[in-house]
mmCIF file of C-alpha atoms in Angstrom:
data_model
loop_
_atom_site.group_PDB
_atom_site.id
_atom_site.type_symbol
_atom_site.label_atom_id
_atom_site.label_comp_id
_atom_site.label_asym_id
_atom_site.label_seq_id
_atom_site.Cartn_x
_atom_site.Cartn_y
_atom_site.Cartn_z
ATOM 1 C CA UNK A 1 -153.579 -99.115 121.362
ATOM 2 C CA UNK A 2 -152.111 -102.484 122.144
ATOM 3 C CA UNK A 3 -148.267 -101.799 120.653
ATOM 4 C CA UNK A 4 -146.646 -105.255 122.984
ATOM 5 C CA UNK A 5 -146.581 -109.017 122.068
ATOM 6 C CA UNK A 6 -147.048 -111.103 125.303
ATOM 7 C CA UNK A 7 -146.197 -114.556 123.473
ATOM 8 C CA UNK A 8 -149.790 -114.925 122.711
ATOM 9 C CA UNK A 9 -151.403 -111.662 121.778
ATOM 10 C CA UNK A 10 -150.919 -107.612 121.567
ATOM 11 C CA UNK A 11 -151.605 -105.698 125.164
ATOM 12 C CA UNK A 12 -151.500 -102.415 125.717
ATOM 13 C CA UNK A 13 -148.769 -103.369 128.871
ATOM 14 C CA UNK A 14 -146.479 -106.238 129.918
ATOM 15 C CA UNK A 15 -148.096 -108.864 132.569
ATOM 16 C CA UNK A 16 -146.583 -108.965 135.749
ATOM 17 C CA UNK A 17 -144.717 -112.130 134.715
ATOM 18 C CA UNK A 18 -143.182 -110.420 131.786
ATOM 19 C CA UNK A 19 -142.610 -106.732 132.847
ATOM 20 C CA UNK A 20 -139.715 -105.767 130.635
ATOM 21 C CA UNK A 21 -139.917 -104.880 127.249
ATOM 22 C CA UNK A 22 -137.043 -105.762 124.125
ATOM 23 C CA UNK A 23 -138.388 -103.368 122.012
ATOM 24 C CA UNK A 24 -142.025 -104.414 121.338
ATOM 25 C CA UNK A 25 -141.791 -108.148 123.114
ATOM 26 C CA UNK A 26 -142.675 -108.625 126.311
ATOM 27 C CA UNK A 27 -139.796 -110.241 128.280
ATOM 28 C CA UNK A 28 -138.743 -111.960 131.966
ATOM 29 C CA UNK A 29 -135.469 -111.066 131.570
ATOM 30 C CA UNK A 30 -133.440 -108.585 129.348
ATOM 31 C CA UNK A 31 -131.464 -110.175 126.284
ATOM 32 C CA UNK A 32 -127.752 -110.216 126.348
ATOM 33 C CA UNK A 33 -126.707 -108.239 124.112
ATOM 34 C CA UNK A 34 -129.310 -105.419 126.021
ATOM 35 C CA UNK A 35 -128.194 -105.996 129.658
ATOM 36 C CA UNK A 36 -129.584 -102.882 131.489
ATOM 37 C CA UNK A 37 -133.081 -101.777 132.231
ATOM 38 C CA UNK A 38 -133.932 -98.048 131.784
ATOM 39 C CA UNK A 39 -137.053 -98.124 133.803
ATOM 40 C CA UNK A 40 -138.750 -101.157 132.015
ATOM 41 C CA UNK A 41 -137.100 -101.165 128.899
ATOM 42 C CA UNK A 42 -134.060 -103.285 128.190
ATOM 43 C CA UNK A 43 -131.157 -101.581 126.270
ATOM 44 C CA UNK A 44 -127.772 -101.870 125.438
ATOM 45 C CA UNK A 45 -126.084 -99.314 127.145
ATOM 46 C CA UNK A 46 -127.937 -96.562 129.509
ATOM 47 C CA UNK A 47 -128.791 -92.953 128.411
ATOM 48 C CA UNK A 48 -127.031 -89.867 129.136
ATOM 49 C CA UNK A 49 -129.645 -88.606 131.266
ATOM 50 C CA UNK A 50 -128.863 -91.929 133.518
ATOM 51 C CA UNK A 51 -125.743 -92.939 132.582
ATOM 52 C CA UNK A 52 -124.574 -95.632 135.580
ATOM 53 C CA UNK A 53 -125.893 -98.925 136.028
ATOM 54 C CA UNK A 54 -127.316 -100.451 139.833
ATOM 55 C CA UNK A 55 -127.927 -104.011 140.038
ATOM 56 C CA UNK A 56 -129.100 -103.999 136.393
ATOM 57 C CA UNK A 57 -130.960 -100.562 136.144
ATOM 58 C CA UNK A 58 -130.377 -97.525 134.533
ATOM 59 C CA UNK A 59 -130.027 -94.519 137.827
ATOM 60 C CA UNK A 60 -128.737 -90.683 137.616
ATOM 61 C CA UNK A 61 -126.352 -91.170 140.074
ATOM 62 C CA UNK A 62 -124.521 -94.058 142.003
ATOM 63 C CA UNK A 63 -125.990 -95.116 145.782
ATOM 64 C CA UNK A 64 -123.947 -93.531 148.536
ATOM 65 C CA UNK A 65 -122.406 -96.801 149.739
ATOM 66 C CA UNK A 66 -121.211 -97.404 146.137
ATOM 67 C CA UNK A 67 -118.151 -96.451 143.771
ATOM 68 C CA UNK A 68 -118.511 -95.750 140.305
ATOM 69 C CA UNK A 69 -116.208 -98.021 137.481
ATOM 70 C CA UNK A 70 -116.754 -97.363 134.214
ATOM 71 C CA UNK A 71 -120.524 -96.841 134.092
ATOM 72 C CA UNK A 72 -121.185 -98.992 136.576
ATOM 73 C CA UNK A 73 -121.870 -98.521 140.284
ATOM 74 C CA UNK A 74 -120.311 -100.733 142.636
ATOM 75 C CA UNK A 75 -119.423 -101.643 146.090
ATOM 76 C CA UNK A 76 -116.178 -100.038 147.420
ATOM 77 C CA UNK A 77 -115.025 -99.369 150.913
ATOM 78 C CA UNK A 78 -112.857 -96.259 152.435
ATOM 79 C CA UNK A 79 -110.521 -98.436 153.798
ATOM 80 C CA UNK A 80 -108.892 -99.163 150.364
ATOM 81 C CA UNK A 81 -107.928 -95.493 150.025
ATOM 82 C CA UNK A 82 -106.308 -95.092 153.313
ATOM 83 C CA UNK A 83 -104.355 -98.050 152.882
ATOM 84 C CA UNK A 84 -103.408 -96.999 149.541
ATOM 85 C CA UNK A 85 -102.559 -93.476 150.639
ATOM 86 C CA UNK A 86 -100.590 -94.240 153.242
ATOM 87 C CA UNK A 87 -98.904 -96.683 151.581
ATOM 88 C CA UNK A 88 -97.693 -93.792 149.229
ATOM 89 C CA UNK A 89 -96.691 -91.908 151.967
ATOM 90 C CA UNK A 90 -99.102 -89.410 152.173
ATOM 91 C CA UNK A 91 -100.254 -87.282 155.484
ATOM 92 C CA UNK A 92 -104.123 -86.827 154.815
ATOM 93 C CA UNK A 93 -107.146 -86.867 156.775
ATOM 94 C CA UNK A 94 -110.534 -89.122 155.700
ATOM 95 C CA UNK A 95 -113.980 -87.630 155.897
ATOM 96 C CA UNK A 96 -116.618 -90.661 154.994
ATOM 97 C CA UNK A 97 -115.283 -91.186 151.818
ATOM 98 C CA UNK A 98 -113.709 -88.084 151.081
ATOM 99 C CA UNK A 99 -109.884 -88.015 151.302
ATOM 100 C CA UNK A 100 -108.675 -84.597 152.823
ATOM 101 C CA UNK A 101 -105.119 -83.758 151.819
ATOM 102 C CA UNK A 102 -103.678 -80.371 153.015
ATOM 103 C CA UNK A 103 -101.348 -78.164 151.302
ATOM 104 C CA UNK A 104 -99.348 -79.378 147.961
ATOM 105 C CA UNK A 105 -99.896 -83.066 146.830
ATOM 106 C CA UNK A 106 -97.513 -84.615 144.039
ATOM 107 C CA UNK A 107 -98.459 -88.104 142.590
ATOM 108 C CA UNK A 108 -94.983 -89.705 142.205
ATOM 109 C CA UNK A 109 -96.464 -93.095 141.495
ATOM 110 C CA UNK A 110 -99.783 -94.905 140.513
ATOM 111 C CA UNK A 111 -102.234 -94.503 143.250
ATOM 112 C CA UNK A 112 -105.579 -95.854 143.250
ATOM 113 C CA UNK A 113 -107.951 -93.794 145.406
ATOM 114 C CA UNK A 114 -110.991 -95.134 143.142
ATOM 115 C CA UNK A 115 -113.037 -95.582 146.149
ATOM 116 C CA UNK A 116 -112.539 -92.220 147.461
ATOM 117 C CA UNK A 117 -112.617 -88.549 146.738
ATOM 118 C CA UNK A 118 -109.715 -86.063 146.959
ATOM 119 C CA UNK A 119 -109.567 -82.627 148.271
ATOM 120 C CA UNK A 120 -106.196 -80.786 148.032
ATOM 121 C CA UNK A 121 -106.099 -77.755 149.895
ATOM 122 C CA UNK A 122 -103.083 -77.083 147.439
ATOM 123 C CA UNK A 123 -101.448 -77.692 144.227
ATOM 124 C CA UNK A 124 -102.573 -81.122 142.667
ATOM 125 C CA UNK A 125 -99.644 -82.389 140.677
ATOM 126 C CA UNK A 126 -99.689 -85.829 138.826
ATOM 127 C CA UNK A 127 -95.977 -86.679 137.195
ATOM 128 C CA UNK A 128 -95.227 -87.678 133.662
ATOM 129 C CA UNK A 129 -96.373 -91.527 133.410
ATOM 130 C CA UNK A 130 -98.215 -92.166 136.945
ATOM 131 C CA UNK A 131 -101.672 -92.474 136.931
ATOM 132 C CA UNK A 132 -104.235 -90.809 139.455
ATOM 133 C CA UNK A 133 -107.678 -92.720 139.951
ATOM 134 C CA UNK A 134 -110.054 -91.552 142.206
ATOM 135 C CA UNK A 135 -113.946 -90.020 142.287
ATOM 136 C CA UNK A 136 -114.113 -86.194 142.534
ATOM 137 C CA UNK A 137 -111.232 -84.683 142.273
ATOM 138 C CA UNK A 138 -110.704 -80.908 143.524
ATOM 139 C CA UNK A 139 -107.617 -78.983 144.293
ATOM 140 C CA UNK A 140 -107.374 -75.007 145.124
ATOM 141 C CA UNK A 141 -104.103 -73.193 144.763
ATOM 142 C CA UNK A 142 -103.434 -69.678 146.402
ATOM 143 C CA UNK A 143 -99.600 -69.890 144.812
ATOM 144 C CA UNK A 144 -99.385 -71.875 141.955
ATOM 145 C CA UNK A 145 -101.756 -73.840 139.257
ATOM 146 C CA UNK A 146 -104.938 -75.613 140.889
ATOM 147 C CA UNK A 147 -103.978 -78.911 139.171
ATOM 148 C CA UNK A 148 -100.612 -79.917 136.335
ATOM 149 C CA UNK A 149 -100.997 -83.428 134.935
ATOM 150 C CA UNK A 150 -98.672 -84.389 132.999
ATOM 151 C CA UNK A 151 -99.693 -88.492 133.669
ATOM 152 C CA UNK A 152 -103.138 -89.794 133.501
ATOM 153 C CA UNK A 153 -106.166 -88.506 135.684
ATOM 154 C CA UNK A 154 -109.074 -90.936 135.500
ATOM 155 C CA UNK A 155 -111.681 -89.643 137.952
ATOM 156 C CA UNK A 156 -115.485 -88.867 138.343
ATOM 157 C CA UNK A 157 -115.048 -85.023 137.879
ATOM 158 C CA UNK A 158 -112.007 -82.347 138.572
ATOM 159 C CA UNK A 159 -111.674 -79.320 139.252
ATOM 160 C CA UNK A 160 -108.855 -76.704 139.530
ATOM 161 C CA UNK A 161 -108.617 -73.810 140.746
ATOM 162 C CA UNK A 162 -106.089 -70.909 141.622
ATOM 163 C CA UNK A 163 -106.145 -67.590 142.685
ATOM 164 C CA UNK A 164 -102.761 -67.074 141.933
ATOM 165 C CA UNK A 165 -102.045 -64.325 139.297
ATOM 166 C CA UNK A 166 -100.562 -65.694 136.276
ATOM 167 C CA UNK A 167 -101.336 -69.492 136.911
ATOM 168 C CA UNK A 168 -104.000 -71.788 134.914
ATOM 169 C CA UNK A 169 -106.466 -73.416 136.907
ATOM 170 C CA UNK A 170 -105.841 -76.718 135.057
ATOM 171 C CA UNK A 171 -102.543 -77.368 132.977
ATOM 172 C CA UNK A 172 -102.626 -80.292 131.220
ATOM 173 C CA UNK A 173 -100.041 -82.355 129.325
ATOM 174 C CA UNK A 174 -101.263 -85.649 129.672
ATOM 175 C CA UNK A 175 -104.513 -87.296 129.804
ATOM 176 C CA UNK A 176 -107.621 -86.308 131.610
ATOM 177 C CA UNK A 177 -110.454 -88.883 131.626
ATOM 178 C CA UNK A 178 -113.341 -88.502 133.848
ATOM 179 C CA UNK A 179 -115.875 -90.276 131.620
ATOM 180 C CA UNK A 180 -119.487 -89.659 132.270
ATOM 181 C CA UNK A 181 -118.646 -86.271 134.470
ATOM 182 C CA UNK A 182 -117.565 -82.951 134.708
ATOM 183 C CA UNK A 183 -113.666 -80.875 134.089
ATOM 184 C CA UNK A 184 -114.171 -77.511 135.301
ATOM 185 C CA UNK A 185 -110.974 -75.162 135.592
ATOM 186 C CA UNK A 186 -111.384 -71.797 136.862
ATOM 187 C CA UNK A 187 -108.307 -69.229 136.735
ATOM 188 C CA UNK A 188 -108.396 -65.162 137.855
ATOM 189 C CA UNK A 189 -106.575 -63.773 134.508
ATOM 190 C CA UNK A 190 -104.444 -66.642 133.211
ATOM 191 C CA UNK A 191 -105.710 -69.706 131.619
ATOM 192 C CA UNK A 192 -108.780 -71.247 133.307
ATOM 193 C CA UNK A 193 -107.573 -74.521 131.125
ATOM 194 C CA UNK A 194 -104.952 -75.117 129.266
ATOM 195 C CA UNK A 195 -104.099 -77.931 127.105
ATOM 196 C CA UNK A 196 -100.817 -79.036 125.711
ATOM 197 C CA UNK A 197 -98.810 -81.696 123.954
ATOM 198 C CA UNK A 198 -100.221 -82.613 120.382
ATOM 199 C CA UNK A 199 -102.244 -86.346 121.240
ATOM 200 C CA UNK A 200 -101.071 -86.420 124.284
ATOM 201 C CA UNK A 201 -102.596 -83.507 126.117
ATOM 202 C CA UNK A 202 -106.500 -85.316 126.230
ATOM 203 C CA UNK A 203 -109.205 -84.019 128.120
ATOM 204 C CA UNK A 204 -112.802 -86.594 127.806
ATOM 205 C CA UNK A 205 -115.624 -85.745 129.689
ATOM 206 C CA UNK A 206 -119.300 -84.941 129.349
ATOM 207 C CA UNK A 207 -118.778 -80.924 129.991
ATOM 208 C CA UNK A 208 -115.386 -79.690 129.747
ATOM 209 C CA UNK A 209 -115.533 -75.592 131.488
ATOM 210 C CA UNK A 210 -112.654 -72.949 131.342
ATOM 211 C CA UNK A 211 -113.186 -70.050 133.108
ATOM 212 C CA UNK A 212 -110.453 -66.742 134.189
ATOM 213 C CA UNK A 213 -112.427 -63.277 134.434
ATOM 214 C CA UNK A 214 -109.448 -61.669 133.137
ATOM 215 C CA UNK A 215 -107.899 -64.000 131.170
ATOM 216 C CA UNK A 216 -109.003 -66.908 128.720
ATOM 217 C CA UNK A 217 -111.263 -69.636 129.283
ATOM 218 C CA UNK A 218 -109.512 -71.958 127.798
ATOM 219 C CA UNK A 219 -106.153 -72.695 125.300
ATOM 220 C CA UNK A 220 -106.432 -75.902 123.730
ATOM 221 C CA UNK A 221 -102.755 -75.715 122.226
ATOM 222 C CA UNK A 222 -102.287 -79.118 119.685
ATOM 223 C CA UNK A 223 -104.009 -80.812 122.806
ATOM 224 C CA UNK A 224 -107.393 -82.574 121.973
ATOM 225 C CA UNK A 225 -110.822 -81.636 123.877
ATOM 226 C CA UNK A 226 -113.435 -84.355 123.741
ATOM 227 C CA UNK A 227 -117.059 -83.580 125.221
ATOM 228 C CA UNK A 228 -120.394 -85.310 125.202
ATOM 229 C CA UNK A 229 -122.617 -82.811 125.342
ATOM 230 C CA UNK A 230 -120.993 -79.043 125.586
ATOM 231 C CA UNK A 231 -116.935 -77.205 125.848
ATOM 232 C CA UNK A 232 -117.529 -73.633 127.407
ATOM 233 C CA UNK A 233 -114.605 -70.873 128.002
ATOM 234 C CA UNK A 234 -115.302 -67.593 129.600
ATOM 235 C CA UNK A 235 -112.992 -64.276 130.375
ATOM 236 C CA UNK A 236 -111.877 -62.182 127.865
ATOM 237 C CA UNK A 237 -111.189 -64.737 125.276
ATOM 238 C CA UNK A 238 -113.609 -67.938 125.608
ATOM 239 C CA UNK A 239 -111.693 -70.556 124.092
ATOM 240 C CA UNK A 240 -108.382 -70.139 122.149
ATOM 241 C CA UNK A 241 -108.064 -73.233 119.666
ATOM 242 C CA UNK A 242 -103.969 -73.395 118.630
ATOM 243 C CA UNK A 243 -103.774 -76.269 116.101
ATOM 244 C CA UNK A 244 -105.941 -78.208 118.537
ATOM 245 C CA UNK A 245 -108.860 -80.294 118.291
ATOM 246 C CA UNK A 246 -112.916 -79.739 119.517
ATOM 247 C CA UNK A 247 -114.925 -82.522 119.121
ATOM 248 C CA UNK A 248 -118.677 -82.922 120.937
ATOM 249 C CA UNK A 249 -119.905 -86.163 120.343
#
């Protein structure tokens, strides 16, 4: 079988000095309008399975020294979140690039942690019209909800959780965008999600997971749940769909 065209004549694989393929054509380089390699084929935008670009190429997950925008990996430094932390007044603690915050941590304004992840010991609370961005976001409450956004959480991947009785392990009333990752809210017999607020209580991500043993997985109530590939609840009633809206694109 010789399915490529070199310029000249049909091979069975690209020559060294044309090694990446636009479909059946040999090529140097990749086309414009199909920027990014997945292994030696150019495309237009990279797969699920590897969903950030690297220099060009399509990878499963960004390099260590590297922060993720959009789908892209890039550089980023740990230095930008402490200044921008404690320039918001915050008392935290940096591991590599892991912000550690202990106790109860309200965003009162916009703070840009995109180079970092968070880890609240506490509460998580992001206030009507601020904007959290960061990588991973966790935060584990013993007294109240894991995380309550009523502003805008763009992020890598959050989770929530409480072991309070009676709390959700995310309550959301704003917008929840973490793009190419993970929302996972886990609650012991309230709500292991819940979301509110007609268009504006958005949750995007690629897996979007409610779980409370004793309670329900998750409420979507007039909110709107947007997944890529799968929305799970578990407990005693998986998901509870008020007037909302499921969609998995």
């Amino acid at each position: 079988s010789t399915p490529y065209w070199n310029g000249s004549a049909c091979v069975a694989s690209c020559p060294s000095n044309k090694p990446y393929t636009d479909g059946s054509v040999c090529v140097t380089v990749c086309p414009t309008d199909k920027p990014y390699l997945n292994g030696t084929t150019c495309v237009d935008e990279c797969p699920a399975e590897k969903a950030y670009s690297y220099d060009g190429r399509c990878i499963e997950t960004c390099p260590a020294d590297t922060v993720i925008d959009g789908n892209k990996c890039v550089s980023g430094t740990p230095d930008e979140c402490q200044s921008a932390m404690t320039t918001a007044g915050f008392n935290f603690t940096m591991d590599g690039y892991t912000i550690k915050y202990t106790g109860d941590m309200t965003v009162a304004t916009d703070l840009d942690i995109s180079s970092c992840n968070l880890d609240v010991s506490g509460a998580l609370n992001v206030n009507e019209g601020k904007t959290l961005k960061a990588l991973n976001v966790s935060a584990n409450s013993s007294t109240t909800e894991g995380v309550y956004n009523a502003g805008t959480i763009k992020a890598t991947g959050l989770t929530g959780k409480t072991t309070a009785s009676g709390e959700c392990g995310i309550h959301n009333n704003g917008f929840i965008d973490v793009g190419n990752g993970s929302v996972l809210g886990t609650s012991i017999d309230h709500y292991g999600i819940s979301n509110y607020n007609g268009s504006d209580g958005r949750i995007s991500a690629v897996t979007i997971t409610g779980n409370s043993p004793n309670g329900t997985g998750i409420l979507n109530a007039t909110g709107v749940l947007t997944a890529k590939t799968l929305i799970t609840g578990t407990g005693k009633v998986g998901i509870n769909n008020f007037i909302g809206a499921i969609d998995v694109v």
